[in-house]
Coordinates of C-alpha atoms and ligand atoms in Angstrom, one line a residue:
M1 CA 114.8 128.3 119.6
S2 CA 111.7 127.1 121.5
E3 CA 111.6 123.8 123.2
P4 CA 109.8 121.0 121.3
I5 CA 106.4 120.0 122.7
K6 CA 106.7 116.6 124.4
I7 CA 104.0 114.1 124.2
G8 CA 103.7 110.6 125.7
I9 CA 101.8 107.9 123.7
T10 CA 100.6 104.6 125.1
C11 CA 98.9 101.9 122.9
H12 CA 98.7 98.2 122.3
P13 CA 101.8 97.4 120.3
S14 CA 100.3 94.3 118.6
A15 CA 99.0 94.1 115.0
G16 CA 95.7 95.9 115.6
G17 CA 94.2 99.0 114.2
S18 CA 94.6 101.1 117.4
G19 CA 98.3 100.4 117.7
I20 CA 98.8 101.2 114.0
M21 CA 96.9 104.5 114.4
A22 CA 98.8 105.5 117.5
T23 CA 102.1 104.7 115.7
E24 CA 101.1 106.7 112.6
L25 CA 100.1 109.6 114.8
G26 CA 103.4 109.5 116.7
I27 CA 105.4 109.5 113.5
A28 CA 103.3 112.4 112.1
L29 CA 103.8 114.4 115.3
A30 CA 107.5 113.7 115.3
E31 CA 107.7 115.0 111.7
R32 CA 106.0 118.2 113.0
G33 CA 108.8 118.6 115.5
Y34 CA 107.2 117.1 118.7
E35 CA 109.3 114.9 120.9
V36 CA 107.3 111.7 121.1
H37 CA 107.7 109.1 123.9
F38 CA 106.0 105.8 123.4
V39 CA 105.5 103.8 126.6
T40 CA 104.3 100.3 125.6
S41 CA 104.9 96.7 126.5
E42 CA 107.0 96.2 123.4
T43 CA 108.0 98.3 120.4
P44 CA 104.8 99.0 118.4
F45 CA 104.3 96.6 115.4
R46 CA 104.6 99.3 112.7
L47 CA 107.3 101.5 114.4
T48 CA 110.0 100.1 112.2
E49 CA 112.1 103.2 111.3
F50 CA 114.3 105.4 113.4
H51 CA 113.3 109.0 113.9
K52 CA 115.4 111.4 115.9
N53 CA 112.2 112.7 117.7
I54 CA 110.8 109.3 118.7
F55 CA 111.7 107.5 121.9
C56 CA 110.5 104.1 122.8
H57 CA 110.3 103.0 126.4
T58 CA 109.2 99.4 126.9
V59 CA 107.8 98.0 130.1
S60 CA 109.2 95.0 131.8
V61 CA 107.0 93.0 134.1
V62 CA 108.6 90.9 136.8
S63 CA 107.2 87.4 137.1
Y64 CA 106.9 86.0 140.6
P65 CA 105.5 82.5 141.6
L66 CA 102.7 84.1 143.6
F67 CA 101.3 85.9 140.5
R68 CA 99.1 83.7 138.4
N69 CA 99.0 86.6 135.9
P70 CA 101.8 89.2 136.4
P71 CA 100.1 92.6 137.0
A72 CA 101.3 94.2 133.7
S73 CA 98.9 97.2 134.0
L74 CA 100.6 98.3 137.2
A75 CA 104.0 98.1 135.6
L76 CA 102.7 100.1 132.7
A77 CA 101.3 102.8 135.0
S78 CA 104.6 102.9 136.9
K79 CA 106.6 103.3 133.7
I80 CA 104.4 106.1 132.3
S81 CA 104.8 108.0 135.6
E82 CA 108.6 107.4 135.6
V83 CA 109.0 108.5 131.9
A84 CA 106.7 111.6 132.4
E85 CA 108.7 112.7 135.3
E86 CA 112.1 112.1 133.8
F87 CA 111.3 113.9 130.5
D88 CA 108.9 116.4 132.0
I89 CA 106.0 115.4 129.7
K90 CA 102.8 117.4 130.2
L91 CA 100.6 115.6 127.6
W92 CA 99.8 111.9 127.4
H93 CA 97.7 110.5 124.5
V94 CA 96.4 107.0 125.2
H95 CA 94.9 104.8 122.6
Y96 CA 92.3 102.1 123.7
A97 CA 90.6 102.7 127.0
I98 CA 91.5 99.4 128.6
P99 CA 93.9 99.3 130.4
N100 CA 95.8 102.2 128.8
A101 CA 93.6 105.1 129.9
A102 CA 93.2 103.7 133.4
C103 CA 97.0 103.2 133.6
A104 CA 97.6 106.8 132.5
I105 CA 95.3 108.1 135.3
M106 CA 97.1 106.0 137.9
A107 CA 100.4 107.3 136.5
R108 CA 99.2 110.9 136.8
D109 CA 98.0 110.4 140.3
M110 CA 101.4 109.2 141.3
L111 CA 103.2 112.4 140.2
P112 CA 103.7 115.5 142.3
P113 CA 101.4 118.5 141.4
D114 CA 103.9 120.3 139.2
K115 CA 104.6 117.2 137.2
K116 CA 101.1 116.1 136.4
F117 CA 100.1 115.7 132.7
K118 CA 96.9 116.1 130.7
I119 CA 95.4 112.9 129.4
I120 CA 93.7 112.5 126.0
T121 CA 92.0 109.1 125.5
T122 CA 91.2 107.9 122.0
L123 CA 88.6 105.2 121.8
H124 CA 89.0 102.7 118.9
G125 CA 86.0 100.5 119.0
T126 CA 86.2 97.2 120.8
D127 CA 87.5 99.0 123.9
I128 CA 83.9 100.2 124.1
T129 CA 81.7 97.7 122.2
L130 CA 83.2 94.5 123.5
V131 CA 85.7 94.9 126.3
G132 CA 84.4 98.1 128.0
A133 CA 80.8 97.1 127.8
D134 CA 81.5 93.8 129.6
P135 CA 80.3 94.1 133.2
S136 CA 83.8 93.3 134.5
F137 CA 85.3 96.4 132.8
F138 CA 82.3 98.8 132.6
R139 CA 83.0 100.9 135.7
I140 CA 86.7 101.2 135.1
T141 CA 86.1 102.2 131.4
K142 CA 83.6 104.9 132.4
Y143 CA 86.0 106.1 135.2
A144 CA 88.9 106.2 132.8
M145 CA 86.9 108.3 130.3
E146 CA 85.5 110.7 132.9
H147 CA 89.0 111.3 134.4
S148 CA 90.6 111.9 131.0
C149 CA 90.9 115.6 130.1
A150 CA 89.5 114.9 126.6
V151 CA 88.0 111.8 124.9
T152 CA 88.0 111.2 121.2
A153 CA 86.6 108.4 119.1
V154 CA 87.5 107.3 115.6
S155 CA 84.0 107.7 114.1
Q156 CA 80.8 109.5 114.7
W157 CA 79.1 106.2 115.3
L158 CA 81.6 105.3 118.1
S159 CA 81.2 108.7 119.7
E160 CA 77.5 108.4 119.9
E161 CA 77.6 104.8 121.0
T162 CA 80.0 105.7 123.8
E163 CA 78.0 108.6 125.0
R164 CA 74.8 106.5 125.0
E165 CA 76.3 103.3 126.5
F166 CA 78.2 105.0 129.3
D167 CA 75.9 108.0 129.9
L168 CA 79.0 110.2 129.8
K169 CA 78.9 113.7 131.3
K170 CA 81.5 115.0 128.8
P171 CA 81.4 115.0 125.0
V172 CA 83.3 112.5 122.9
H173 CA 85.0 114.3 120.0
T174 CA 85.1 112.5 116.7
V175 CA 88.6 112.6 115.1
Y176 CA 88.8 110.2 112.1
N177 CA 91.6 107.8 111.4
F178 CA 94.2 108.7 108.7
L179 CA 97.1 107.0 107.1
D180 CA 100.3 108.1 105.5
E181 CA 99.1 108.2 101.9
S182 CA 102.6 108.3 100.5
K183 CA 103.2 104.8 101.7
F184 CA 100.2 103.3 99.9
A185 CA 101.1 102.9 96.2
L186 CA 98.6 103.2 93.4
H187 CA 97.1 100.1 91.9
S188 CA 99.7 98.6 89.5
P189 CA 98.9 95.0 88.5
E190 CA 102.1 94.6 86.6
H191 CA 104.0 95.0 89.8
C192 CA 101.9 92.5 91.7
T193 CA 104.2 90.1 93.5
L194 CA 101.5 87.5 94.3
S195 CA 101.3 84.8 91.6
H196 CA 97.7 84.4 90.5
N197 CA 97.7 83.0 86.9
G198 CA 95.3 85.6 85.8
K199 CA 92.8 84.9 88.5
K200 CA 91.1 87.8 90.3
I201 CA 92.5 88.4 93.8
I202 CA 90.1 88.8 96.7
M203 CA 91.9 89.8 99.8
H204 CA 91.0 89.8 103.5
I205 CA 93.2 91.4 106.2
S206 CA 92.6 91.1 109.9
N207 CA 93.5 89.6 113.2
F208 CA 91.0 86.8 112.7
R209 CA 89.0 87.5 115.8
P210 CA 85.3 86.3 115.9
V211 CA 84.2 89.9 115.1
K212 CA 85.8 89.6 111.7
R213 CA 83.5 86.7 110.6
V214 CA 86.1 85.1 108.5
T215 CA 84.0 82.0 107.8
D216 CA 81.5 84.3 105.9
I217 CA 84.4 85.1 103.5
V218 CA 85.0 81.5 102.7
R219 CA 81.3 80.8 102.2
A220 CA 80.8 83.8 100.0
F221 CA 84.0 82.9 98.1
N222 CA 82.6 79.5 97.4
K223 CA 79.7 81.2 95.5
I224 CA 81.9 83.9 93.9
R225 CA 84.2 81.3 92.3
E226 CA 81.2 79.7 90.5
K227 CA 81.0 82.9 88.4
V228 CA 84.5 84.4 88.5
D229 CA 87.9 82.8 88.3
A230 CA 89.3 84.0 91.6
K231 CA 91.7 83.3 94.4
L232 CA 91.3 84.3 98.0
I233 CA 94.3 85.6 99.9
M234 CA 93.9 85.8 103.7
V235 CA 96.4 88.0 105.5
G236 CA 96.8 87.9 109.3
D237 CA 96.3 85.4 112.0
G238 CA 94.2 84.8 115.0
P239 CA 91.8 82.5 116.8
E240 CA 89.3 82.1 113.9
R241 CA 91.8 81.1 111.2
M242 CA 91.4 77.4 111.7
S243 CA 87.6 77.8 111.5
A244 CA 88.1 79.3 108.0
V245 CA 90.4 76.5 107.1
G246 CA 87.8 74.0 108.3
V247 CA 84.9 75.5 106.3
A248 CA 87.1 75.7 103.2
K249 CA 87.9 72.0 103.6
Q250 CA 84.2 71.1 103.9
L251 CA 83.5 73.1 100.8
G252 CA 86.4 71.5 98.9
I253 CA 88.0 74.9 98.0
T254 CA 91.2 74.7 99.9
E255 CA 93.5 75.0 96.9
D256 CA 92.1 78.4 95.9
I257 CA 92.9 80.0 99.3
T258 CA 96.3 81.2 100.5
Y259 CA 97.0 82.2 104.1
L260 CA 99.9 84.6 104.2
G261 CA 100.1 85.0 108.0
T262 CA 100.8 88.3 109.7
Y263 CA 102.3 90.8 107.3
Q264 CA 103.9 94.1 108.5
N265 CA 104.2 96.0 105.2
I266 CA 100.6 95.6 104.1
E267 CA 101.2 98.3 101.4
H268 CA 103.4 95.9 99.5
I269 CA 100.6 93.4 98.8
L270 CA 97.4 95.3 99.0
P271 CA 97.7 96.9 95.5
C272 CA 97.7 93.3 94.1
A273 CA 94.1 92.9 95.2
D274 CA 91.1 93.3 93.0
L275 CA 88.7 93.4 96.0
V276 CA 89.2 93.7 99.7
F277 CA 86.6 91.8 101.6
Q278 CA 85.8 92.6 105.3
P279 CA 82.5 91.2 106.4
S280 CA 82.9 92.2 110.1
E281 CA 80.1 92.0 112.7
H282 CA 80.9 95.6 113.4
E283 CA 83.8 97.9 112.8
S284 CA 84.1 101.3 114.5
F285 CA 86.0 102.6 111.6
G286 CA 87.7 100.1 109.4
L287 CA 91.4 100.9 108.9
T288 CA 91.9 98.2 106.4
H289 CA 89.0 99.6 104.3
L290 CA 90.9 102.9 104.3
E291 CA 94.2 101.2 103.3
A292 CA 92.4 99.5 100.4
M293 CA 90.8 102.8 99.3
L294 CA 94.2 104.5 99.2
C295 CA 95.5 101.6 97.0
E296 CA 92.5 102.2 94.7
V297 CA 91.0 98.8 95.5
P298 CA 87.2 98.5 95.9
V299 CA 86.0 97.4 99.3
L300 CA 83.2 95.0 100.2
G301 CA 82.2 95.5 103.8
T302 CA 79.2 95.5 106.1
N303 CA 76.9 98.4 107.0
S304 CA 77.4 98.1 110.7
G305 CA 79.2 100.5 113.0
G306 CA 81.3 103.3 111.5
V307 CA 82.2 101.7 108.2
K308 CA 79.3 103.7 106.6
E309 CA 81.4 106.8 107.3
V310 CA 84.4 105.4 105.5
V311 CA 83.1 103.4 102.5
D312 CA 80.6 105.2 100.3
H313 CA 78.1 102.4 99.3
G314 CA 77.9 102.1 95.5
E315 CA 80.7 104.5 95.0
T316 CA 83.9 103.2 96.6
G317 CA 82.7 99.7 97.3
Y318 CA 79.6 98.0 98.6
L319 CA 78.2 97.4 102.1
T320 CA 75.8 94.6 103.0
D321 CA 74.0 93.5 106.1
V322 CA 76.1 91.4 108.4
G323 CA 76.0 87.7 107.4
D324 CA 74.2 88.3 104.1
I325 CA 76.4 85.9 102.1
D326 CA 74.3 85.9 99.0
A327 CA 74.5 89.7 98.7
M328 CA 78.2 89.7 99.4
A329 CA 78.8 87.2 96.7
Q330 CA 76.7 89.1 94.2
Y331 CA 78.4 92.4 94.9
A332 CA 81.8 90.7 94.6
V333 CA 80.9 89.2 91.3
D334 CA 79.6 92.6 90.1
I335 CA 82.9 94.2 90.9
L336 CA 85.2 91.4 89.7
S337 CA 83.5 91.0 86.4
D338 CA 83.3 94.7 85.4
D339 CA 86.8 96.3 85.0
T340 CA 85.3 99.7 84.4
L341 CA 83.2 99.7 87.5
S342 CA 86.2 98.3 89.5
K343 CA 88.5 101.0 88.2
Q344 CA 86.0 103.8 88.9
M345 CA 85.3 102.6 92.5
G346 CA 89.1 102.3 93.1
E347 CA 89.7 105.8 91.9
K348 CA 86.8 107.3 93.9
G349 CA 88.1 105.4 96.9
R350 CA 91.5 107.0 96.8
K351 CA 90.0 110.4 96.2
R352 CA 87.7 110.1 99.1
A353 CA 90.5 108.8 101.3
L354 CA 92.7 111.7 100.5
E355 CA 89.9 114.3 101.1
Q356 CA 87.9 112.9 104.0
F357 CA 90.8 111.2 105.9
N358 CA 93.5 113.6 105.0
K359 CA 96.5 113.1 107.3
E360 CA 97.5 116.8 107.7
K361 CA 93.9 117.8 108.3
I362 CA 93.5 115.2 111.0
I363 CA 96.8 115.9 112.7
D364 CA 95.7 119.6 112.8
Q365 CA 92.5 118.5 114.7
Y366 CA 94.6 116.6 117.3
E367 CA 97.0 119.5 117.6
A368 CA 94.1 121.9 118.2
L369 CA 92.9 119.6 120.9
Y370 CA 96.3 119.4 122.6
H371 CA 96.6 123.2 122.5
S372 CA 93.2 123.6 124.0
L373 CA 94.2 121.5 126.9
M374 CA 97.6 123.0 127.5
Ligands
GMT1 O1 89.6 95.3 115.2 C1 90.8 95.2 115.1 O2 91.4 94.5 114.3 C2 91.7 95.9 116.1 C3 91.1 97.0 116.8 C4 92.0 97.7 117.7 O3 91.6 98.3 118.6 O4 93.2 97.6 117.6 O5 90.5 97.9 115.7 C5 89.6 98.9 116.1 O6 90.4 100.1 115.9 C6 90.7 100.4 114.6 C7 91.6 101.7 114.5 O7 90.9 102.8 115.0 C8 89.5 100.5 113.7 O8 89.8 100.8 112.4 C9 88.7 99.2 113.8 O9 87.5 99.4 113.1 C10 88.4 98.8 115.2 N1 87.8 97.5 115.3 C11 86.6 97.2 115.6 O10 85.7 98.1 115.9 C12 86.1 95.8 115.6

């Protein structure tokens, strides 16, 4: 019997799209027989089930009075190098350029020639648009991409944006995100566990960072509820949550908004939604949009970044300009007050998700890339 292919994966383990994607990929590769080694600062958020092919190595960072901020990236680089050598791993797939790609390069440089591994860096969005483009990180982000063996991005928009912004000498391959469709149940209102007294449910899911523009949701919701009996469910937590709370208070609509906090098994509550509302400033892909589509829930998003490649405007949901609250409210009312339209959009959404972002097809693309490097 041939030896399993070993692969190392490093990602941010917190509740963000890049960590979720890296975890989904790791699980899918393990199911295909790969031996997958995660090296992360803690166990990834959605890595909840045991799999015999998955190993999880967490990094511990020593604190010392001299360090104002313990150098966690150095500890991560050290750990990647140590695990690669111990398990003889020849392929490392890092998600999010900063600091993960730079750490993998350092780790590879520390290894003797016969132990060095190939690095694939997958860009997820803010690592390029916000963090990487910041002057403090620009050079290291460019260096990390140029010293990776291959670079992928999760949408065509992000690939082009990266090549342009960083004037890269190598191509950025587009490999779309995918999800495990079997996890995401079909829309079944009778099984909805959120009590809503017959009101329509508008749901938002994010980490409440400024880029998510959560106060736009509250403002649009204020207009929507003039026309539709609806409730707003906010899932997740982050720095902008209190701004949303403040705006809702000013508008006097607090009682119709519920904040659920961070929720791991999003597939349990997403099917209860009648509309998923993500008015982001930009979104390189929009994993939540895809989750909603798989649950046959229409999506309301913005036409900025890579979302246009995920949501088909007028077919699987609607896209507006960023900050156009009137248009958002109107589209939401259109969907929520027309059950036939809503059902059609939901069904088309799942169909599109299964065809365009098919898990097996996308894993095949990653596998082809791995083989081309080996
Ligand atoms: O934006 C987030 O909530 C997290 C962030 C991340 O890197 O973890 O998400 C980015 O990666 C996701 C997975 O590829 C994409 O679906 C998101 O669109 C992208 N976020 C942004 O571009 C703002």
